[in-house]
Short mmCIF file of C-alpha atoms and ligand atoms in Angstrom, two decimals:
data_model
loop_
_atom_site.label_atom_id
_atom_site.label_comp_id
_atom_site.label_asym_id
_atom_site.label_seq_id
_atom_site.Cartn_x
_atom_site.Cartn_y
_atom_site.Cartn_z
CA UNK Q 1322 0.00 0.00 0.00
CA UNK Q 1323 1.36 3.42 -0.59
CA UNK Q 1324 2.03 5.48 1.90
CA UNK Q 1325 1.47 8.75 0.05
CA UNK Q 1326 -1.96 10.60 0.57
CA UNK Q 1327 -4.47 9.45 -1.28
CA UNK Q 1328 -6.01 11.96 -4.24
CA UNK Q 1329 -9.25 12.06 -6.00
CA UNK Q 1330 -10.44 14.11 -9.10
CA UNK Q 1331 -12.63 14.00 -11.81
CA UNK Q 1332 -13.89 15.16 -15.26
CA UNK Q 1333 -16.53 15.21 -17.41
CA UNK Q 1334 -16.39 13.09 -20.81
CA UNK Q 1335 -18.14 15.63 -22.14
CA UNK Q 1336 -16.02 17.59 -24.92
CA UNK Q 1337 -14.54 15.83 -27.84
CA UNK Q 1338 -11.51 17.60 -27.12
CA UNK Q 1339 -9.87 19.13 -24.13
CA UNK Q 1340 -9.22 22.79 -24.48
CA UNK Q 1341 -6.04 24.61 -22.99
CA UNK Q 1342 -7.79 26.00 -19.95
CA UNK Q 1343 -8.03 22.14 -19.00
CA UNK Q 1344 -4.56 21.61 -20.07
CA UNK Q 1345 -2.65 24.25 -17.84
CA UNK Q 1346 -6.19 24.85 -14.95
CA UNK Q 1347 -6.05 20.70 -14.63
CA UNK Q 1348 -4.16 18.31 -16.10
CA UNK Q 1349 -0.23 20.28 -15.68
CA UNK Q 1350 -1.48 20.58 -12.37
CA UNK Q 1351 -2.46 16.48 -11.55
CA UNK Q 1352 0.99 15.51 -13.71
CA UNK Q 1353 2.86 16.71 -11.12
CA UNK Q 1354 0.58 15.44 -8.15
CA UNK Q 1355 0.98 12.08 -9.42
CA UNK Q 1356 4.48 11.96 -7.80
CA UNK Q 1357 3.20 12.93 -4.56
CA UNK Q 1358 0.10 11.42 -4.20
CA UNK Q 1359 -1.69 8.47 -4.42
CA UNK Q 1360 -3.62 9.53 -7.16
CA UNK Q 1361 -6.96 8.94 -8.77
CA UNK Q 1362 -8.59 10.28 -11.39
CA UNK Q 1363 -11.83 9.31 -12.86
CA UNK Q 1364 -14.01 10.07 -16.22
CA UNK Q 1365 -17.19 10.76 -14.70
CA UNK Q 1366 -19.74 9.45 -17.01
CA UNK Q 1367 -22.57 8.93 -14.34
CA UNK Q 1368 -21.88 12.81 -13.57
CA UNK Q 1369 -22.40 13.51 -17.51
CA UNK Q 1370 -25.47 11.95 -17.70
CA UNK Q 1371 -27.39 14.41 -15.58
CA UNK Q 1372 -27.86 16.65 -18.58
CA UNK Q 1373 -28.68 15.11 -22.05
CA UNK Q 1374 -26.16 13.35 -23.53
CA UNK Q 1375 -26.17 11.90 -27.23
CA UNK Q 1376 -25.09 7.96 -26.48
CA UNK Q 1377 -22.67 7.54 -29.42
CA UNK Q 1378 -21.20 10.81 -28.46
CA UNK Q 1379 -20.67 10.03 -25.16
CA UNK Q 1380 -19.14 7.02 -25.59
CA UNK Q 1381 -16.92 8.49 -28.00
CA UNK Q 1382 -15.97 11.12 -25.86
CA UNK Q 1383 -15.08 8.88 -22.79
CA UNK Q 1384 -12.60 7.38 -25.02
CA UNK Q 1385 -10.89 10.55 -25.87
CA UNK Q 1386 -10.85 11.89 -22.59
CA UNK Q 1387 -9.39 9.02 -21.40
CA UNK Q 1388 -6.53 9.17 -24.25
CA UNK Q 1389 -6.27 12.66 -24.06
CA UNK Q 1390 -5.17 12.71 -20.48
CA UNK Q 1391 -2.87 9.92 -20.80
CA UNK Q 1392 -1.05 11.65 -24.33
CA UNK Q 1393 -1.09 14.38 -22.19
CA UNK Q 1394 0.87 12.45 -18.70
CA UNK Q 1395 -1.28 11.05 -16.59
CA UNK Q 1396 0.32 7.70 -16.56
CA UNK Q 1397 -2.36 4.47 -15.92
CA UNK Q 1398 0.88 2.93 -14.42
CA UNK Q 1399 1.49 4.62 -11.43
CA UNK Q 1400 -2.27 6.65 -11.25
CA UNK Q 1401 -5.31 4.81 -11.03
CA UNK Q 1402 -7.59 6.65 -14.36
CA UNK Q 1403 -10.87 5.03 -14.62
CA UNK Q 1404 -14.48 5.25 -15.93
CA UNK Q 1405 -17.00 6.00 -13.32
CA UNK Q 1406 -19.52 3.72 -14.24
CA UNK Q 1407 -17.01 0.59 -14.41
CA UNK Q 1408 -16.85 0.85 -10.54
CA UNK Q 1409 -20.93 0.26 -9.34
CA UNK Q 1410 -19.79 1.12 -5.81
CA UNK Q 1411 -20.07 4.71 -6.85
CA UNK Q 1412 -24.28 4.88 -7.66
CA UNK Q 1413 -24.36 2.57 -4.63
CA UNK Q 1414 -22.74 4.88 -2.29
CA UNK Q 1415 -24.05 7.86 -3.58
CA UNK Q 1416 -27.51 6.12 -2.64
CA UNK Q 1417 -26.83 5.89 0.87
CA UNK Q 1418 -25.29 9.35 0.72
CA UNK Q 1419 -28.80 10.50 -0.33
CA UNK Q 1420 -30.72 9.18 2.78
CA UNK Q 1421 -28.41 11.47 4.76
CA UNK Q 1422 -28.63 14.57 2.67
CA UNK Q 1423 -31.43 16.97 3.68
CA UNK Q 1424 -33.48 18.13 0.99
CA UNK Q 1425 -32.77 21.83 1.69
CA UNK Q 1426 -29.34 21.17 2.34
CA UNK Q 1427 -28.99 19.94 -1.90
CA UNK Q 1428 -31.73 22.69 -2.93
CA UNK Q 1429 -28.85 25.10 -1.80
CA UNK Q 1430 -25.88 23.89 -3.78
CA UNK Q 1431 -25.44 26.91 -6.28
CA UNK Q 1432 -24.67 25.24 -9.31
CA UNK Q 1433 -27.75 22.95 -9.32
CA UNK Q 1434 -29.53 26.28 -8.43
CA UNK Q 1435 -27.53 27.60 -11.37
CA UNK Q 1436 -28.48 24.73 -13.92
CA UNK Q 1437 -31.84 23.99 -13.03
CA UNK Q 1438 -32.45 27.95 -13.78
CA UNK Q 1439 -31.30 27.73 -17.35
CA UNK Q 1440 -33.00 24.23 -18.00
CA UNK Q 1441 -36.00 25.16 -16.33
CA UNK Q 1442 -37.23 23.56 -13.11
CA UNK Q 1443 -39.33 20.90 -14.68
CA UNK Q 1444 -36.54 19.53 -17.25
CA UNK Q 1445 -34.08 19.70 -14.19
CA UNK Q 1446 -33.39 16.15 -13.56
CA UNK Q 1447 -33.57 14.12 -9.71
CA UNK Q 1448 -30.45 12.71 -11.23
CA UNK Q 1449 -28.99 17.01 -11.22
CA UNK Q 1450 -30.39 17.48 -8.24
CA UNK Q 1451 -28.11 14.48 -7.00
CA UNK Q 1452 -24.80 15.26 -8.27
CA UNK Q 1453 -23.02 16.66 -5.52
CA UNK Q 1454 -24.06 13.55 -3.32
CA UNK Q 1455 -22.72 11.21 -6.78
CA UNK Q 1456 -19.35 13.44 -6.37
CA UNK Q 1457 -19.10 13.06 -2.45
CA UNK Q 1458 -19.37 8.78 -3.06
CA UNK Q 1459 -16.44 9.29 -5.62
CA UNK Q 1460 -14.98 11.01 -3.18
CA UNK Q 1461 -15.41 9.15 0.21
CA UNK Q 1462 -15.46 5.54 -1.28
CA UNK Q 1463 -11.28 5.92 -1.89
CA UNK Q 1464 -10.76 8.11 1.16
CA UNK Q 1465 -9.40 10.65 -0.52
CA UNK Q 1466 -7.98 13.65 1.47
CA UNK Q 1467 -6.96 15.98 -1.33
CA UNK Q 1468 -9.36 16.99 -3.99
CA UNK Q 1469 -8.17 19.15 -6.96
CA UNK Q 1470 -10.83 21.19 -8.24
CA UNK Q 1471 -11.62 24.28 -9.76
CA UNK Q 1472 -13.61 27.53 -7.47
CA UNK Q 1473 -16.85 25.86 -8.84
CA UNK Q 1474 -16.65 22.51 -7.17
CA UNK Q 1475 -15.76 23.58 -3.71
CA UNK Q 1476 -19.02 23.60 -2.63
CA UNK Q 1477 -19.19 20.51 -3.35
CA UNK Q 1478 -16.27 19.54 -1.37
CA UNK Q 1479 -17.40 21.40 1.75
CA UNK Q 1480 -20.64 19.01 1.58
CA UNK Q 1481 -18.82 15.54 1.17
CA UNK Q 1482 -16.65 16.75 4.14
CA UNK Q 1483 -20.55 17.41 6.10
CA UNK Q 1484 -21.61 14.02 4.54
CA UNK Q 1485 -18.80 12.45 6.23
CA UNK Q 1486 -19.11 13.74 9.36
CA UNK Q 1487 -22.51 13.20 9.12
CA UNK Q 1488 -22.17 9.64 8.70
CA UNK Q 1489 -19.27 9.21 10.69
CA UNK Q 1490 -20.99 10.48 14.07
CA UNK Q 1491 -24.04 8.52 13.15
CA UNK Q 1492 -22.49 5.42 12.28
CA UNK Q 1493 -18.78 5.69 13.71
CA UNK Q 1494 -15.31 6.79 12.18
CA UNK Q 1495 -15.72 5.47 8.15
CA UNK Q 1496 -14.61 8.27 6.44
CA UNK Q 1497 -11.16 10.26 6.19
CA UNK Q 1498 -11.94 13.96 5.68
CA UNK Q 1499 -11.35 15.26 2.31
CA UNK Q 1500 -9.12 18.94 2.23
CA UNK Q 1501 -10.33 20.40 -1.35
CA UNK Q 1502 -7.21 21.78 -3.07
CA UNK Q 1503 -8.30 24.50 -4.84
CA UNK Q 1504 -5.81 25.62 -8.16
CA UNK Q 1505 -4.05 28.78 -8.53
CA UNK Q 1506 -5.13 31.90 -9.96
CA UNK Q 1507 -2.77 31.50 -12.23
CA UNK Q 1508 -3.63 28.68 -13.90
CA UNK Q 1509 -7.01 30.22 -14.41
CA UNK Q 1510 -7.06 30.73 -18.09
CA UNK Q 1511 -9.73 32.78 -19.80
CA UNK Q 1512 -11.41 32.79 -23.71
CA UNK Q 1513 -8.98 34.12 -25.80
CA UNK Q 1514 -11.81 36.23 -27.82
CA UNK Q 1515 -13.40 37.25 -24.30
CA UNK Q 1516 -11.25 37.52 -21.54
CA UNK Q 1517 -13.78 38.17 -18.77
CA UNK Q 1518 -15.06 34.91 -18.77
CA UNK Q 1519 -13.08 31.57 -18.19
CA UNK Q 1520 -12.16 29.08 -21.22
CA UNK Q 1521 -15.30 26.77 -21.39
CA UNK Q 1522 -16.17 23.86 -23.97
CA UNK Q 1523 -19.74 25.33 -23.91
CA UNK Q 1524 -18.52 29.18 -25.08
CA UNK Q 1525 -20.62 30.99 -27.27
CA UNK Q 1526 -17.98 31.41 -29.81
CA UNK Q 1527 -15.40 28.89 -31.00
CA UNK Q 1528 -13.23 31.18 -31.86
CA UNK Q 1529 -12.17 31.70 -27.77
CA UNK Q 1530 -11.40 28.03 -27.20
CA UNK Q 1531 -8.63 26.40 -28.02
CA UNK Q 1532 -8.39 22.86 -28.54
CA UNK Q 1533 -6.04 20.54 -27.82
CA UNK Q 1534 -6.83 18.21 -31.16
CA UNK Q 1535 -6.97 21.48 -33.47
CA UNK Q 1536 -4.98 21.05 -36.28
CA UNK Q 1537 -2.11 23.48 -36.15
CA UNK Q 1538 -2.89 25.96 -38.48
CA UNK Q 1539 -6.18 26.30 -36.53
CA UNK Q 1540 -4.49 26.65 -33.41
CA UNK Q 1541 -2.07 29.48 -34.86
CA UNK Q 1542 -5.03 30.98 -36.89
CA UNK Q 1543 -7.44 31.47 -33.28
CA UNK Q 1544 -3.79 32.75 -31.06
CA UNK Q 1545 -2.79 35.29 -33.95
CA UNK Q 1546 -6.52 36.62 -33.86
CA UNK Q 1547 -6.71 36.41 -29.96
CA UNK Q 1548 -8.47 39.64 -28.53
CA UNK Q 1549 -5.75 41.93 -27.46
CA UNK Q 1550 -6.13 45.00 -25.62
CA UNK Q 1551 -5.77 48.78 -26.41
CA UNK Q 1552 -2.17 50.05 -26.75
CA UNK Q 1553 0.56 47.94 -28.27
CA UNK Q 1554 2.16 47.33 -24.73
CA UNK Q 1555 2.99 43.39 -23.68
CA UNK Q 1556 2.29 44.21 -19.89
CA UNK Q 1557 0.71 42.05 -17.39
CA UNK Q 1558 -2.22 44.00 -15.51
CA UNK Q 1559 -5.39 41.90 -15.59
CA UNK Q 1560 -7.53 45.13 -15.05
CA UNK Q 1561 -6.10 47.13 -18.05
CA UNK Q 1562 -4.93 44.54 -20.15
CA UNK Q 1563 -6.87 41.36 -19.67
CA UNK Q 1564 -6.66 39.61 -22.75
CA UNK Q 1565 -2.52 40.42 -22.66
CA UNK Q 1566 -2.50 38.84 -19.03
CA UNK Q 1567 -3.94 35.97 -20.28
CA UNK Q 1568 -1.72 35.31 -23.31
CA UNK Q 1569 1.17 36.19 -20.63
CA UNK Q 1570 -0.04 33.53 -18.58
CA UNK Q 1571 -0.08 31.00 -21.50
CA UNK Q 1572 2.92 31.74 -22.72
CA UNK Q 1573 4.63 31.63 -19.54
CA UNK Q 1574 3.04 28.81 -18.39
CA UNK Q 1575 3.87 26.76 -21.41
CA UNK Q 1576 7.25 27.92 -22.08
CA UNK Q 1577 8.21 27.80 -18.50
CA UNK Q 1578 9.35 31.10 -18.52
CA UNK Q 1579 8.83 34.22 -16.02
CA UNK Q 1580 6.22 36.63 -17.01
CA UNK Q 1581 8.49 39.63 -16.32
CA UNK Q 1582 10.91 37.90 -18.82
CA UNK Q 1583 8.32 37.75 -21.31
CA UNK Q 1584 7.37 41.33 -20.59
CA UNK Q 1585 11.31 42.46 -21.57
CA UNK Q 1586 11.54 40.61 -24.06
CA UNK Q 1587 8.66 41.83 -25.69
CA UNK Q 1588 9.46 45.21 -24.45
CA UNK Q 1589 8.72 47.86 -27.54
CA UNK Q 1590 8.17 45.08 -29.86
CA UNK Q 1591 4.22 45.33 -30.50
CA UNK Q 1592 1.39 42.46 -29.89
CA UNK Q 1593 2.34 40.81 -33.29
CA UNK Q 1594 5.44 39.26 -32.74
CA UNK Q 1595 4.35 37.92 -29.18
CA UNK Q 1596 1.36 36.59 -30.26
CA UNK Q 1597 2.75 35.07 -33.34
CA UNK Q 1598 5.81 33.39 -30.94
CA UNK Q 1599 2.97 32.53 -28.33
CA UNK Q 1600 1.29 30.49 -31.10
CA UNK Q 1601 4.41 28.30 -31.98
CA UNK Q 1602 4.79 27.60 -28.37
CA UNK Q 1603 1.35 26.24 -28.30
CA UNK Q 1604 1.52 23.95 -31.52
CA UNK Q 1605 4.80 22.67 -30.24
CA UNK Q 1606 3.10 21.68 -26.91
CA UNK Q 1607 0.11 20.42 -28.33
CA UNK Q 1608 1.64 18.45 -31.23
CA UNK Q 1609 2.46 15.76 -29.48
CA UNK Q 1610 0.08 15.23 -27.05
CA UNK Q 1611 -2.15 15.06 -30.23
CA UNK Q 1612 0.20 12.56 -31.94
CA UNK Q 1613 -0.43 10.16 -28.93
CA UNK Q 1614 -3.99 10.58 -28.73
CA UNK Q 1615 -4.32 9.67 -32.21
CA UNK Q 1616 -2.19 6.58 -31.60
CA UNK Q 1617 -4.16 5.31 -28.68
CA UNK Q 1618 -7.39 5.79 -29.87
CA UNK Q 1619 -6.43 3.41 -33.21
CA UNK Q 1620 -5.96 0.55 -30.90
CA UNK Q 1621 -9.54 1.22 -29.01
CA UNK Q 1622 -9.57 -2.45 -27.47
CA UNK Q 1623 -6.05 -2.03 -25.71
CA UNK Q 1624 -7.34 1.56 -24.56
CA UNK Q 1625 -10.06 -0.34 -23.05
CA UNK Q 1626 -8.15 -3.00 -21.39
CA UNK Q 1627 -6.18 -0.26 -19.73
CA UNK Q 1628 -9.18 1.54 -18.60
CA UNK Q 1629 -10.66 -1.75 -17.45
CA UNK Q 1630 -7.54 -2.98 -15.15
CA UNK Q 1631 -7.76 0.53 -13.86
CA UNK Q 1632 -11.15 0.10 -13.02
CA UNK Q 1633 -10.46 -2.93 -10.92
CA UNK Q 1634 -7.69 -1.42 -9.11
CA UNK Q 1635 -10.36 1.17 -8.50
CA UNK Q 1636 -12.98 -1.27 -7.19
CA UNK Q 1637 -11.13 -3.21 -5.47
CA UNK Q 1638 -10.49 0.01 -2.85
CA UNK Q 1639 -14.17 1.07 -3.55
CA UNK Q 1640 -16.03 -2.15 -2.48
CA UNK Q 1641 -14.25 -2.52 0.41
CA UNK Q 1642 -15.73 0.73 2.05
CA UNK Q 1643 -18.91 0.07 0.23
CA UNK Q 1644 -18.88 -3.38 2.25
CA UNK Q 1645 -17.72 -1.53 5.44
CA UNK Q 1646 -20.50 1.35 5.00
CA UNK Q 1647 -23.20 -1.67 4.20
CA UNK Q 1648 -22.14 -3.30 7.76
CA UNK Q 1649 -22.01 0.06 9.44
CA UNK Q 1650 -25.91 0.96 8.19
CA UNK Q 1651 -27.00 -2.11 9.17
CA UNK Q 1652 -27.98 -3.80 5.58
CA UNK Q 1653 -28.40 -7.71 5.67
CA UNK Q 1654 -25.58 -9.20 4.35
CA UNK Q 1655 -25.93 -11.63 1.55
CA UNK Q 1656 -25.94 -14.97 3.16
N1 LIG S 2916 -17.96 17.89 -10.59
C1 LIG S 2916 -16.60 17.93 -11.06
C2 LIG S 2916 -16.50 18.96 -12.17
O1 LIG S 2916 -17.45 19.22 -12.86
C3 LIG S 2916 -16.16 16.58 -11.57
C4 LIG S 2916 -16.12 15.57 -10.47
C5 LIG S 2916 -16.92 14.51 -10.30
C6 LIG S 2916 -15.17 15.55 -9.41
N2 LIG S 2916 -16.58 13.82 -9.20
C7 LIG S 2916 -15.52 14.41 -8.62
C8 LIG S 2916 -14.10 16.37 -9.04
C9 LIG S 2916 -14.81 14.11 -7.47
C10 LIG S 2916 -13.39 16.05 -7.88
C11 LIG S 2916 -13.75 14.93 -7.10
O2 LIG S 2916 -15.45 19.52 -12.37
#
């Protein structure tokens, strides 16, 4: 067993393609976690489900999530990546989870609040209204204490750590307490067309988002016509100069390079050249995490059989608190 703390995150199969935000907001971030944690990371299909999904899509997807975030260093070796639904502890938990969750207490997580307002309370699903107890089973059935997640999810966080408390001075110590490890400001990166709102899959315009499986040209294309700000200044000052700041952050992200170093160098030299550099920079990092994508999703069936011995390294862990939580409630065993 590894002695290392044990880590838990997830995404959404969702996108065909990552986009950069993911890249340098997520999956930098969980490459380098891998070597000091015990870590987990699971394509939440279950999750995905509580809005429409088209089933061919979605399958699709979950495929190149999965071989996205291994091209990109998230190695099935030493990390446990899975697919949610392989491991049926996780519906199962999040079951019980539900017959301790007040009613009032999941009307109040803002998200589902924020989602059920744009779908309209009556096409809201029970299955929306039941995500954050879905997430707090991922969470709690591998005792997780660190959970990477973006601002948005911490709320969900804060009630897996009431859940397990919850359940834990009901039923006796079962759970560890999960610490939510909330990512850096500067790994926060925004739509390159509108720089007030983050990089999302779902953006209004394409044009903002760029994509990991873009061809190159289309990556250089979108960076050269990125939204820059007025002046001709390559200064970082998010109030003044937010689409700059966020190129700056990019840049210096991905070329591993200070932003006041950028700022010299660029010092007098106009938005052209930087953005033109900053888009070489890009198709050089992307180019071969798309090259290995490509190659592991042409052999589908071994990309399965790696996501399937994953799974039961997963379940193995995961039925063994289901079993203890079972026990603890006081369900009849199976005879
Ligand atoms: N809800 C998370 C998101 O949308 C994804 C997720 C599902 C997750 N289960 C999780 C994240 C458990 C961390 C831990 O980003």
């Amino acid at each position: 067993m590894s002695s290392k703390p044990r880590l838990f995150s997830g995404m959404q199969p969702s996108a065909e393609s990552l986009h950069i935000g993911n890249y340098i907001g997520a999956l930098l971030q969980w490459k380098e976690l891998q070597s000091t944690h015990d870590a987990i990371f699971c394509i939440v299909d279950l999750h995905a489900i509580t809005v429409a999904q088209e089933p061919a899509a979605l399958r699709e997807n979950t495929r190149r999530t999965a071989a996205q975030y291994i091209a990109a260093g998230i190695d099935p070796q030493v990390s446990t990546l899975f697919v949610q639904s392989h491991v049926a502890a996780h519906p199962q938990l999040a079951w019980v989870l539900n017959t301790i969750t007040g009613f009032g207490e999941a009307s109040r997580m803002t998200q589902f609040k924020d989602k059920a307002a744009k779908q309209g309370a009556d096409t809201a699903s029970v299955g929306l209204f039941a995500y954050p107890t879905l997430m707090a089973a991922d969470i709690l059935l591998y005792n997780a204490v660190a959970v990477p997640v973006g601002d948005d999810q911490k709320q969900h966080v804060e009630l897996t750590r009431d859940l397990a408390n919850r359940f834990n001075t009901r039923f006796g110590a079962t759970f560890a307490m999960p610490e939510p490890l909330i990512l850096k400001e500067t790994a926060r990166i925004y739509d390159i067309q509108n720089p007030a709102s983050k990089m999302s899959k779902s953006a209004e315009s394409a044009a903002g988002v760029v994509w990991l499986l873009d061809e190159p040209s289309v990556t250089a294309k979108k960076i050269k016509s990125a939204v820059t700000d007025a002046g001709r200044e390559v200064r970082y000052d998010v109030a003044e100069k937010p689409g700059v700041s966020n190129l700056l952050t990019i840049f210096s992200v991905l070329s591993d390079r200070s932003i006041s170093s950028l700022e010299v160098d660029y010092q007098g030299r106009g938005y052209g050249d930087f953005k033109k550099d900053l888009a070489d920079v890009v198709v050089e990092t992307f180019a071969p995490i798309r090259e290995r994508t490509r190659e592991l999703l042409d052999d589908p069936a071994e990309l399965d059989r790696v996501l399937a011995s994953n799974a039961d390294r997963a379940a193995a862990i995961a039925d063994a608190t289901l079993a203890n939580v079972y026990d603890r409630i006081g369900l009849l065993p199976k005879g």
